[in-house]
mmCIF file of C-alpha atoms in Angstrom:
data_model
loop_
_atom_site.group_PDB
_atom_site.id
_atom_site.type_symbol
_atom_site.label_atom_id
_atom_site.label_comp_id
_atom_site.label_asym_id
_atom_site.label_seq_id
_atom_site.Cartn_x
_atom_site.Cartn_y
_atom_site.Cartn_z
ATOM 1 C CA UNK A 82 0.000 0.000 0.000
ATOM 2 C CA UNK A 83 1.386 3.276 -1.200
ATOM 3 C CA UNK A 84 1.739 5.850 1.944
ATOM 4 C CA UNK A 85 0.235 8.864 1.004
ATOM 5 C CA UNK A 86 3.310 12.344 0.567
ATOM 6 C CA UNK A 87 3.734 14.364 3.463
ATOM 7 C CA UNK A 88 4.559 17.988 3.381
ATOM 8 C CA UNK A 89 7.731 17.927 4.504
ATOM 9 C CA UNK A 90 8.654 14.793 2.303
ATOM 10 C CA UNK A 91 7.555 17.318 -0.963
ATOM 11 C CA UNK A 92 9.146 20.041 0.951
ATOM 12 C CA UNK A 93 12.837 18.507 1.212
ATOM 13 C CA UNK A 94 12.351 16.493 -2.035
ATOM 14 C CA UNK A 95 11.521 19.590 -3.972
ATOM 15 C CA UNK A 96 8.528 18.649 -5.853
ATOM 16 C CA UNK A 97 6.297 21.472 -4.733
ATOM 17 C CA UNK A 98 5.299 24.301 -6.480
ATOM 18 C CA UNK A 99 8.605 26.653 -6.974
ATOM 19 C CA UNK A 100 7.506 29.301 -4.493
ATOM 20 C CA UNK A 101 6.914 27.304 -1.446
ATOM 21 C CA UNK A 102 8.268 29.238 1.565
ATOM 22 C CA UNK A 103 10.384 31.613 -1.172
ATOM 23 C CA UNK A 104 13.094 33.338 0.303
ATOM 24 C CA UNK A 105 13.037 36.995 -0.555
ATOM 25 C CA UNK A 106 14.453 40.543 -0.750
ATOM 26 C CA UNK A 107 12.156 43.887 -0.201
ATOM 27 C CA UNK A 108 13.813 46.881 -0.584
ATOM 28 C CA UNK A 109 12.598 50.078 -1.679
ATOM 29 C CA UNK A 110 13.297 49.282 -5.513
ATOM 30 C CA UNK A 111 13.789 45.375 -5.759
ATOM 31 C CA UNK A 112 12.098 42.119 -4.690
ATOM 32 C CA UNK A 113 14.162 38.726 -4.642
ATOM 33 C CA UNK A 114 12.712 35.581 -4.569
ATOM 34 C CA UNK A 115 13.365 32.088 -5.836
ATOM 35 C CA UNK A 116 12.163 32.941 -9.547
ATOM 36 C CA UNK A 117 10.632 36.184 -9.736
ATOM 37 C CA UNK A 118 12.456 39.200 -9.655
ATOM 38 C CA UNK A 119 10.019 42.639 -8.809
ATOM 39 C CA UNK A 120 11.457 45.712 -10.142
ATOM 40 C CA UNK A 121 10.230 49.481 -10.536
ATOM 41 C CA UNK A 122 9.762 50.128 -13.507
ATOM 42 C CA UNK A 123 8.295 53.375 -15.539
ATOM 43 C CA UNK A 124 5.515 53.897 -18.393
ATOM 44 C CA UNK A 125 7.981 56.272 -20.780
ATOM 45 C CA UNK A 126 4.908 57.843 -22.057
ATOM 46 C CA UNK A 127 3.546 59.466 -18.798
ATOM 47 C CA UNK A 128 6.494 58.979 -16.506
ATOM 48 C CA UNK A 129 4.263 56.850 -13.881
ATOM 49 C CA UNK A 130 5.528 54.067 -12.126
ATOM 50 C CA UNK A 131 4.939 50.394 -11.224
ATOM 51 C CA UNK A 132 6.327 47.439 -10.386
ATOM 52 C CA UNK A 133 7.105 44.394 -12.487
ATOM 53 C CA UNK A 134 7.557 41.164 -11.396
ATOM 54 C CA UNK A 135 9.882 38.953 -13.672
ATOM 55 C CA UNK A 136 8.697 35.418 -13.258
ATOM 56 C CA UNK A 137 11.436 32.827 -15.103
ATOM 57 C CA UNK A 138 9.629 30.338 -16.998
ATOM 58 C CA UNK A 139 10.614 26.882 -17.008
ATOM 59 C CA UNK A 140 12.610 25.720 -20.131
ATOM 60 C CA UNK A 141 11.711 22.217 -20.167
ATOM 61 C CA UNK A 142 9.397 19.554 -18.395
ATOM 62 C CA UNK A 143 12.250 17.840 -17.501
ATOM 63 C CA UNK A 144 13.546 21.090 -15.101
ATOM 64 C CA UNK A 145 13.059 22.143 -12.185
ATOM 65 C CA UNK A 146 14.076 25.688 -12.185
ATOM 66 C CA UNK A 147 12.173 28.168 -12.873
ATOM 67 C CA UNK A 148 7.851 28.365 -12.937
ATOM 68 C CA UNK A 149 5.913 26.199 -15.212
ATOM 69 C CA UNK A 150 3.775 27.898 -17.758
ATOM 70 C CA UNK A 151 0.847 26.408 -16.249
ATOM 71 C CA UNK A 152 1.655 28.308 -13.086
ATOM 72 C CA UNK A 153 1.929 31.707 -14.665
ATOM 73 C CA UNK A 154 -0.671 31.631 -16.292
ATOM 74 C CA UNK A 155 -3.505 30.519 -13.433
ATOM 75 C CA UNK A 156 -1.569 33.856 -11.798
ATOM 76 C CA UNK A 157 -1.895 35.872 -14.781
ATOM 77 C CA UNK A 158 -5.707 35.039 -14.929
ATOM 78 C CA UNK A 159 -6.662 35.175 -11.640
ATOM 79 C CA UNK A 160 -4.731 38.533 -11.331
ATOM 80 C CA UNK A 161 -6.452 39.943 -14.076
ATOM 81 C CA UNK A 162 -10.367 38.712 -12.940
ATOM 82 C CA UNK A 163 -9.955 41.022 -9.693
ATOM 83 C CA UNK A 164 -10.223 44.669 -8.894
ATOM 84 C CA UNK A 165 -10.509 45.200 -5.237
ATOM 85 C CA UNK A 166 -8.677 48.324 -3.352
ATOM 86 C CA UNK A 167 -7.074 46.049 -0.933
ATOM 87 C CA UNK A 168 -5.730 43.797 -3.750
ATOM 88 C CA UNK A 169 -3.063 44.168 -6.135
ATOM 89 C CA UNK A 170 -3.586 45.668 -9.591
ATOM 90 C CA UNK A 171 -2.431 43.679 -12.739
ATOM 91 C CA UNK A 172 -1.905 46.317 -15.198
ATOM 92 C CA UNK A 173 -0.213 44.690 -18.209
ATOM 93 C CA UNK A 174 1.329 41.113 -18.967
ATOM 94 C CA UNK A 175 4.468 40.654 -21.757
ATOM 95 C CA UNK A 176 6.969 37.949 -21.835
ATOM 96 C CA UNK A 177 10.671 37.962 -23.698
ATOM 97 C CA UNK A 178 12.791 34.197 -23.899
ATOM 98 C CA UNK A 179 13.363 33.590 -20.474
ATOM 99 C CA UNK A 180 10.610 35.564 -18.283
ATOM 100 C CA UNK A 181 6.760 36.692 -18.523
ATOM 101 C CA UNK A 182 7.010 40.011 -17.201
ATOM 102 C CA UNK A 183 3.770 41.233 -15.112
ATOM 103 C CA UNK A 184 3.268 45.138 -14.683
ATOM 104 C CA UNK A 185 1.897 45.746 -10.865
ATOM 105 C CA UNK A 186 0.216 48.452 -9.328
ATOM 106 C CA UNK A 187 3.656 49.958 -6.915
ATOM 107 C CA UNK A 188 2.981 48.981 -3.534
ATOM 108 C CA UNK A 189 5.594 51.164 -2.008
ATOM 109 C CA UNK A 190 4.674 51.037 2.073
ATOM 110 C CA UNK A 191 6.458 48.008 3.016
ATOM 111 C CA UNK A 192 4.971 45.402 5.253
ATOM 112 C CA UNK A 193 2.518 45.706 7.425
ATOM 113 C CA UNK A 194 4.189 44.638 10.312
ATOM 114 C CA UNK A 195 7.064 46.191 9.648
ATOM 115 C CA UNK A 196 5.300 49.409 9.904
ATOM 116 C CA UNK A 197 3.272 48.323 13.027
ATOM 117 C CA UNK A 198 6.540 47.268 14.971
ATOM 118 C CA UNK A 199 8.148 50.740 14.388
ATOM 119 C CA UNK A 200 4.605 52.236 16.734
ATOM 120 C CA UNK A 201 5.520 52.775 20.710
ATOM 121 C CA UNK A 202 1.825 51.688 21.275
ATOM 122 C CA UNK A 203 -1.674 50.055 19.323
ATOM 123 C CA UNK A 204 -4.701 49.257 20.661
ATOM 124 C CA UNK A 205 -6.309 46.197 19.863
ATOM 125 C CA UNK A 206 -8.947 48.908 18.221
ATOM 126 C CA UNK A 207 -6.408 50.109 15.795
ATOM 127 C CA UNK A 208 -5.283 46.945 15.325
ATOM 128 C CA UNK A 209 -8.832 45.612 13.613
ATOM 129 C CA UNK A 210 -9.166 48.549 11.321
ATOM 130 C CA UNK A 211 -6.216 46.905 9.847
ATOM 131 C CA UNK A 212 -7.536 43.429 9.597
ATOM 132 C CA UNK A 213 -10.567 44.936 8.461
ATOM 133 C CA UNK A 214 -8.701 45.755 5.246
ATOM 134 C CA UNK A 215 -7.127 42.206 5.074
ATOM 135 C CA UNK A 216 -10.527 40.757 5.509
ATOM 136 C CA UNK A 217 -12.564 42.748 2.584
ATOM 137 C CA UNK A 218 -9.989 41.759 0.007
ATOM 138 C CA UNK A 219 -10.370 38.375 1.677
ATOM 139 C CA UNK A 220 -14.160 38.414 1.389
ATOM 140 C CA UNK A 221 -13.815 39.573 -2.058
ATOM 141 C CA UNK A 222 -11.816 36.661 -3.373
ATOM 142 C CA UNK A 223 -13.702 34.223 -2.075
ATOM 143 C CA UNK A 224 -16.959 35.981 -3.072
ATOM 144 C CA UNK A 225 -15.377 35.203 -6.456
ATOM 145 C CA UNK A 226 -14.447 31.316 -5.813
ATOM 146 C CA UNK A 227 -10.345 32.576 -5.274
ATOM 147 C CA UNK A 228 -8.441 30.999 -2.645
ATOM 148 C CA UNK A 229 -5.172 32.667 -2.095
ATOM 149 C CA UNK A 230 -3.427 29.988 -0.447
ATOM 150 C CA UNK A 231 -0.675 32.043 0.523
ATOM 151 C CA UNK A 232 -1.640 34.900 3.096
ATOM 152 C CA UNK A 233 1.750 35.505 5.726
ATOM 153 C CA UNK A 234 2.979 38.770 6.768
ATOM 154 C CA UNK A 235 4.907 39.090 3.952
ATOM 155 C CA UNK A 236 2.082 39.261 1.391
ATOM 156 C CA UNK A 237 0.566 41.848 3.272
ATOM 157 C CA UNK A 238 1.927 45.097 2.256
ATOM 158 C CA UNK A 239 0.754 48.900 2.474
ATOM 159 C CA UNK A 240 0.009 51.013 -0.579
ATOM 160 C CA UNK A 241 1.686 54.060 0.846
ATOM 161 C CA UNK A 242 2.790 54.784 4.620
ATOM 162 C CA UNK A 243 2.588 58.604 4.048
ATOM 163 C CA UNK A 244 -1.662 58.090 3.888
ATOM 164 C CA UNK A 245 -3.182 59.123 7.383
ATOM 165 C CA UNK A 246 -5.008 55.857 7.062
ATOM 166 C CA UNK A 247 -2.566 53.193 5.592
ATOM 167 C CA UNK A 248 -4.275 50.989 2.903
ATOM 168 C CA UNK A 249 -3.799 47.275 2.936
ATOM 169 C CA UNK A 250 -2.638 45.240 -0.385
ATOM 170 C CA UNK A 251 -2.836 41.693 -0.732
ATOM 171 C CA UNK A 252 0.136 40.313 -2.854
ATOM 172 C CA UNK A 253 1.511 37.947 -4.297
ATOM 173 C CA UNK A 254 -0.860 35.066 -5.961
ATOM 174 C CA UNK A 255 1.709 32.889 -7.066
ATOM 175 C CA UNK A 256 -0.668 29.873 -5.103
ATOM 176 C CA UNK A 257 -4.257 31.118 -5.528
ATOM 177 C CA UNK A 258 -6.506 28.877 -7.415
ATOM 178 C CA UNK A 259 -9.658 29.654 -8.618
ATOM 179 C CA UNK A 260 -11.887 27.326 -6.856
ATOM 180 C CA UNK A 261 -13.769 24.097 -8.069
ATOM 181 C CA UNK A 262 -16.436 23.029 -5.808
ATOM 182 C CA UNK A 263 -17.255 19.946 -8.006
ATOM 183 C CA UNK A 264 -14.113 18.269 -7.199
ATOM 184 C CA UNK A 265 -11.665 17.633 -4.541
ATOM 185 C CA UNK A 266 -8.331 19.815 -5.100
ATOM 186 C CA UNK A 267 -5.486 18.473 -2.878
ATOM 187 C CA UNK A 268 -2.025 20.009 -2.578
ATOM 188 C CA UNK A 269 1.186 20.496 -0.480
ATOM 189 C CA UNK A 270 2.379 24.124 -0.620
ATOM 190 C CA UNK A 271 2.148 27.241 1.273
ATOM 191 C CA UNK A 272 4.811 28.168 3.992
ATOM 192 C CA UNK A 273 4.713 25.890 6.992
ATOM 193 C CA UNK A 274 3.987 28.669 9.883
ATOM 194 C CA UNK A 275 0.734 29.830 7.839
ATOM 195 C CA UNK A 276 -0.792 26.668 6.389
ATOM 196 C CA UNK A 277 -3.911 25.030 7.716
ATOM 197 C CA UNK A 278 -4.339 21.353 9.166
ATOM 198 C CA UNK A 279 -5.865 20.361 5.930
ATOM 199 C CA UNK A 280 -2.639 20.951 3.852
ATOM 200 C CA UNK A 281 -0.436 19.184 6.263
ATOM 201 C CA UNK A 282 -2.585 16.141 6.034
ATOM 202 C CA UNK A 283 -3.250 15.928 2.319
ATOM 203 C CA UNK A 284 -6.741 16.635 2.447
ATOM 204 C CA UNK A 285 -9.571 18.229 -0.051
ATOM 205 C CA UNK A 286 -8.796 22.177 0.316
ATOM 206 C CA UNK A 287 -10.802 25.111 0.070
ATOM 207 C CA UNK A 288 -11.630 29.030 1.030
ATOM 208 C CA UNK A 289 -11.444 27.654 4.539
ATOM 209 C CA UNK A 290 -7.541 27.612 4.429
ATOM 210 C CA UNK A 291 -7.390 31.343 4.049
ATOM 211 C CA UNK A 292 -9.117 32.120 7.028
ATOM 212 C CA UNK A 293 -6.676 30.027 9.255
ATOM 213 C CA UNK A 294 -4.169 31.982 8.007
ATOM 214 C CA UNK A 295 -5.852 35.094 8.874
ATOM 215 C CA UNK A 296 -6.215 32.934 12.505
ATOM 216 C CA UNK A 297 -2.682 32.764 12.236
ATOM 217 C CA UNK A 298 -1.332 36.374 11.450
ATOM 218 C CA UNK A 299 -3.840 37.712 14.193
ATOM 219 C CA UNK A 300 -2.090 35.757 16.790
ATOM 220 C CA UNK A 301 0.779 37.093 15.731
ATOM 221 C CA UNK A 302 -0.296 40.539 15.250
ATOM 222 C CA UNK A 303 -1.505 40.814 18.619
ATOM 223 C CA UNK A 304 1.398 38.771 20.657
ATOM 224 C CA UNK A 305 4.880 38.717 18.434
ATOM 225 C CA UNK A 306 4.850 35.489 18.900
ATOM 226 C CA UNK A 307 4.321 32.510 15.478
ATOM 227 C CA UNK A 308 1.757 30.127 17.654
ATOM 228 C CA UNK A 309 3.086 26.874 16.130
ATOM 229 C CA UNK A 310 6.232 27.531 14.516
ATOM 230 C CA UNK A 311 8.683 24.740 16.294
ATOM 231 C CA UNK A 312 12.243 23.879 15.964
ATOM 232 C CA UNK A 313 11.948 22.413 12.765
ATOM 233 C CA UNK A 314 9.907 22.155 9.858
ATOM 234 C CA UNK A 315 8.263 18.666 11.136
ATOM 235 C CA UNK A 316 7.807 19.801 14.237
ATOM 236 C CA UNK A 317 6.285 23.320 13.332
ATOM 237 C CA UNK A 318 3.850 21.094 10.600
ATOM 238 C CA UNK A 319 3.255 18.307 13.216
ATOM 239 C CA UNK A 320 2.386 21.248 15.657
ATOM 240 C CA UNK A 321 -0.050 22.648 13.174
ATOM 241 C CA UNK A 322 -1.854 19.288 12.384
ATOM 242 C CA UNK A 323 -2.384 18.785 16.372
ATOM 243 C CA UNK A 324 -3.267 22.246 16.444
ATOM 244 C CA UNK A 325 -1.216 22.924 19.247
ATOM 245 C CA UNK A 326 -0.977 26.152 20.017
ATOM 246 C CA UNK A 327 -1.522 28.033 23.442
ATOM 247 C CA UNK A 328 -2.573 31.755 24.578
ATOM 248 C CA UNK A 329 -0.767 32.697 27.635
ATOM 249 C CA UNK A 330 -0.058 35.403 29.385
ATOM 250 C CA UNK A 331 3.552 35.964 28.776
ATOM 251 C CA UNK A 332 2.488 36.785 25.117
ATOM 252 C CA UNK A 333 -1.859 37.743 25.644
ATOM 253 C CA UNK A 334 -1.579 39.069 29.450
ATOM 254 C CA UNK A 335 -3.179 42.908 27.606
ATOM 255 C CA UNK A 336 -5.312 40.887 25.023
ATOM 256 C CA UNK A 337 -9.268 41.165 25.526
ATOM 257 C CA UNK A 338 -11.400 38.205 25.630
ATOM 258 C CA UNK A 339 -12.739 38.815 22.503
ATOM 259 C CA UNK A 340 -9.560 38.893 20.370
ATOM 260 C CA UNK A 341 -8.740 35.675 22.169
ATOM 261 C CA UNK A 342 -12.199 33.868 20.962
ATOM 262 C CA UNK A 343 -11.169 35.547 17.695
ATOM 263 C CA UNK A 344 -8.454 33.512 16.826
ATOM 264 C CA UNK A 345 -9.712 30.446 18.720
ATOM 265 C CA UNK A 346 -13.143 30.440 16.414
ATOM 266 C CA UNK A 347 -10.343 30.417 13.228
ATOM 267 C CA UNK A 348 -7.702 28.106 14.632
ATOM 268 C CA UNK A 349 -10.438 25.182 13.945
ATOM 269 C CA UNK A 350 -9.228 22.241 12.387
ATOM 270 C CA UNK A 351 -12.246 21.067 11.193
ATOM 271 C CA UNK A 352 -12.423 23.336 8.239
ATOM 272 C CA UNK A 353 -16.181 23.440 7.902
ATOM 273 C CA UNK A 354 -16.536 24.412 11.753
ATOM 274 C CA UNK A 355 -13.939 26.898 11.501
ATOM 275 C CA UNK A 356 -15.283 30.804 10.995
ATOM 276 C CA UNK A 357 -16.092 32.196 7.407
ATOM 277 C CA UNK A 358 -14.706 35.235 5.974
ATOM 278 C CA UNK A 359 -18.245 36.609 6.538
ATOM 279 C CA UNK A 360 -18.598 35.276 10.061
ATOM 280 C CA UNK A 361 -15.296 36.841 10.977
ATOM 281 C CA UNK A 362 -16.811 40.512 9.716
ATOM 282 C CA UNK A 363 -19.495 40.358 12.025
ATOM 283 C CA UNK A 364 -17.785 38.704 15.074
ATOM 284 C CA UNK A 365 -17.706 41.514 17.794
ATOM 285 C CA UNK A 366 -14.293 41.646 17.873
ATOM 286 C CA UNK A 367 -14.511 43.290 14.361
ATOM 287 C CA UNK A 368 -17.936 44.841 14.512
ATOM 288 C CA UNK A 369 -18.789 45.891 18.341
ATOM 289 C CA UNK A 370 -22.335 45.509 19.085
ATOM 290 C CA UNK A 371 -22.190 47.920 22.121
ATOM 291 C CA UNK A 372 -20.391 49.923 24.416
ATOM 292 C CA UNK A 373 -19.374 47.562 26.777
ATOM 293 C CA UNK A 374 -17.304 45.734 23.659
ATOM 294 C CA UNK A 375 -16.153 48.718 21.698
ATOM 295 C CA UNK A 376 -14.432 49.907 25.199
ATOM 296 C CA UNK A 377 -12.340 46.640 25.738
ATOM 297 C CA UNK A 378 -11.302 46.428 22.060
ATOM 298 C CA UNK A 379 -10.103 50.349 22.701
ATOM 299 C CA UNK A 380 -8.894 49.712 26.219
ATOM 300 C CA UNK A 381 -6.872 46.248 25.436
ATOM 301 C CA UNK A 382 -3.109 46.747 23.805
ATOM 302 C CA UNK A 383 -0.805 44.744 21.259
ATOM 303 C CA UNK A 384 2.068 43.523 22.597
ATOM 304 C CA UNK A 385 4.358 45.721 20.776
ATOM 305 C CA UNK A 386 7.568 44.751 22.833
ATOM 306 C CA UNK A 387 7.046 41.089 21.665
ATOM 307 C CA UNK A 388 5.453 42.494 17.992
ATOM 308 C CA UNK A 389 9.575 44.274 17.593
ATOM 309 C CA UNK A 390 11.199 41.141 18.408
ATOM 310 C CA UNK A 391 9.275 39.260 15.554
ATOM 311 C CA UNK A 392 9.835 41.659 13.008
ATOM 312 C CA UNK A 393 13.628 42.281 13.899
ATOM 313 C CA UNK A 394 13.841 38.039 13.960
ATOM 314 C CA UNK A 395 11.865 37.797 10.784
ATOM 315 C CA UNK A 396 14.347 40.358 9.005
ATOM 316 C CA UNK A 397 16.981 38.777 10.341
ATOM 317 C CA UNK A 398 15.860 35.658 8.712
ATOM 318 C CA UNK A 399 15.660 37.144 5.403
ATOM 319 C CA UNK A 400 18.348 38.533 5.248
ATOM 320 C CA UNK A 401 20.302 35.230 5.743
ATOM 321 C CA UNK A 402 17.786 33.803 3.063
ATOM 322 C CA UNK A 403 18.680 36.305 0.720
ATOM 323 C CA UNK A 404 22.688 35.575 0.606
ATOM 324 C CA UNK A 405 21.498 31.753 -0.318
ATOM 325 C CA UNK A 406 19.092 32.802 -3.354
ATOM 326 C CA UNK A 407 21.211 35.057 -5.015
ATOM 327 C CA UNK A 408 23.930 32.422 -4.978
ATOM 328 C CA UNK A 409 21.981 29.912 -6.487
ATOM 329 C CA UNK A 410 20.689 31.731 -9.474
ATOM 330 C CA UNK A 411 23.577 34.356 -10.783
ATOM 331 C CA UNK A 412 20.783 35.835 -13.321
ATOM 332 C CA UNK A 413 19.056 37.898 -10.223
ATOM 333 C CA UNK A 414 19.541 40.898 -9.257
ATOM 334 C CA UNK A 415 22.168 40.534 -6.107
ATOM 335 C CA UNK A 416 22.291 41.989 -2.699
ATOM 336 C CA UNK A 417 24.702 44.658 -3.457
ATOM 337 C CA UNK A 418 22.551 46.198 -5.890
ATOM 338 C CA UNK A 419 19.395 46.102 -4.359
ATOM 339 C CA UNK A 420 20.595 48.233 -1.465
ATOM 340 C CA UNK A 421 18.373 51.197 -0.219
ATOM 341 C CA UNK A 422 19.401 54.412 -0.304
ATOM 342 C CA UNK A 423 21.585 54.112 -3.783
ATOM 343 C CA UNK A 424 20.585 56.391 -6.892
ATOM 344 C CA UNK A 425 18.648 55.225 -9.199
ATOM 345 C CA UNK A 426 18.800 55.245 -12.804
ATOM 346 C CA UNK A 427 17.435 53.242 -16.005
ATOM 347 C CA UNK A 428 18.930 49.901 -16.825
ATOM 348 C CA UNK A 429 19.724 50.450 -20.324
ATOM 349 C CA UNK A 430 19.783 46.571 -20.565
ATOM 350 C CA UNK A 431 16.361 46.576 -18.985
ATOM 351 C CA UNK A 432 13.870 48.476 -21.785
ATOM 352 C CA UNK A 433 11.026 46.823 -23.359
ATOM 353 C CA UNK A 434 8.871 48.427 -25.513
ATOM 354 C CA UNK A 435 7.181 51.657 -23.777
ATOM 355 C CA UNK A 436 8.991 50.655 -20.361
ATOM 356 C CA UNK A 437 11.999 51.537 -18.441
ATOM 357 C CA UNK A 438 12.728 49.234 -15.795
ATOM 358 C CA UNK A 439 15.077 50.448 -12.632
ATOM 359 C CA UNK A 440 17.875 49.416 -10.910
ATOM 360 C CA UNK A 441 20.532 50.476 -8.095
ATOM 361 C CA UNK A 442 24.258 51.782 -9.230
ATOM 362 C CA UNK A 443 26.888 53.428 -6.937
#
């Protein structure tokens, strides 16, 4: 009898999809990840800019570098069937030999928590009007059958951080799939802190995954701390498919009831028991229905000492990551060229058609 693939057997094998658990580079001009390469770029014509993501297309069945066309183009198509101000724009899609280029709305505010963790204080009220945000462009992909399969701090960005009131964008839809509620779809992918019980065991997936990974990044919003990520990949994937995770007081000793039932009506394994995009919009937490729960939201605090140490760690950890990608693949952009705070001029290398695409130089 044939045993059924685990996660980590696809993980460490390397049979997933390419962008499992990518490792990455944000700066201000230049995304690196495993095989997509985000760049500014500029429309010559009007001298606006956005970003372009170079995704490197697989040369042969045979190969596993690079992104199969397959792939691209269930992004391509599902980026270009939404419109949603908390989403990403698709603007324009080209390809040359090696990569199918994708023009992107610029979302030039960073990460969420990155921005969050620089704050000396935020209430748990302040807090929701965030999640809010994550939650409509949630509620409008799945009104539309789109699961995004891939929602982790990183993939939740801000449009600008100059706006009084930040807006949220959802990136990166490298995993999402549009949907089929005629058949079972089954896969192993995702990032192992943020996936739900039902990719770990290989079961039929739906919408429901999202929303425990919304379970997830609100337990970390509110404590700094990942609530199953262990020492290891199998143990942080064993610790998700026991659901083992705990709420105490080191990490939640300023967190309000309701925040805690929150998270514990989304950590569900049971996917069809766990709470709905919809249900989570009108859970009190979100949507006070009086006074009494409008004051605790206001009165209750993150735990922004904790919230700094996870974004410091998390940066830390990218950073490493970042040395190990650009070794691997000399045709991306490297480190020393994607620092902030150097000029920035036209690549003269980099100019197709009506665009100019940018890069760093001393």
């Amino acid at each position: 009898m044939c045993r059924r693939p685990s996660f980590f057997d696809l993980h460490e094998q390397g049979r997933t999809r390419p962008t499992l658990a990518p490792a990455r580079q944000r700066r201000s001009d230049c995304f690196l990840g495993q095989f997509a390469v985000v760049r500014r770029c500029r429309r010559r014509s009007t001298g606006a800019e956005y970003a372009a993501k170079f995704i490197k297309k697989r040369r042969s069945k045979s190969s596993r570098r690079g992104v199969t066309r397959e792939d691209i183009e269930r992004e391509v198509d599902i980026l270009k069937e939404i419109r949603h101000p908390n989403i990403i724009a698709l603007h324009e899609v080209f390809e040359n030999k090696a990569d199918v280029i994708l023009i992107l709305e610029l979302v030039a505010g960073g990460e969420l928590f990155d921005f969050l963790a620089e704050k000396e204080s935020l209430s748990e009220e302040e807090a929701t009007q965030f999640l809010k945000q994550i939650l409509d462009g949630v509620l409008y992909l799945h009104s539309k059958g789109i699961a995004h399969f891939d929602l982790k701090p990183e993939n939740i960005m801000l449009l600008s951080r100059s706006a009084p009131h930040p807006r949220i964008k959802l990136i990166d839809f490298g995993l999402a799939h549009k949907m089929d509620f005629g058949n079972d779809f089954k896969n192993i992918f995702g990032t192992p802190e943020f996936v739900a019980p039902e990719v770990v065991n290989y079961e039929p997936l739906g919408l429901e995954a999202d929303m425990w990974s919304v379970g997830v990044i609100t337990y970390i919003l509110l404590s700094g701390a990942s609530p199953f990520l262990g020492d290891n990949k199998q143990e942080t994937l064993a610790n998700v498919s026991a659901v083992d995770y705990a709420l105490d007081d080191d990490f939640f000793g300023g967190t309000s009831a309701l925040a805690k039932d929150f998270i514990a009506r989304l950590l569900v394994k049971d996917p069809k028991k766990r709470m709905s995009v919809q249900d989570s919009l009108r859970h009190p937490w979100i949507q006070p229905k009086d006074t009494r729960q409008a004051l605790s939201r206001k009165e209750s605090a993150v735990n922004m000492e904790k919230l700094k140490k996870f974004a410091a760690r998390r940066k830390w950890k990218v950073s490493v990551s970042n040395v190990s990608v650009a070794r691997s693949d000399d045709t991306l952009v490297t480190p020393e060229r994607a620092q902030s705070g150097r000029r920035m001029s036209p690549d003269a290398s980099l100019q197709l058609g009506r665009w100019d695409f940018w890069t760093s130089q001393n």
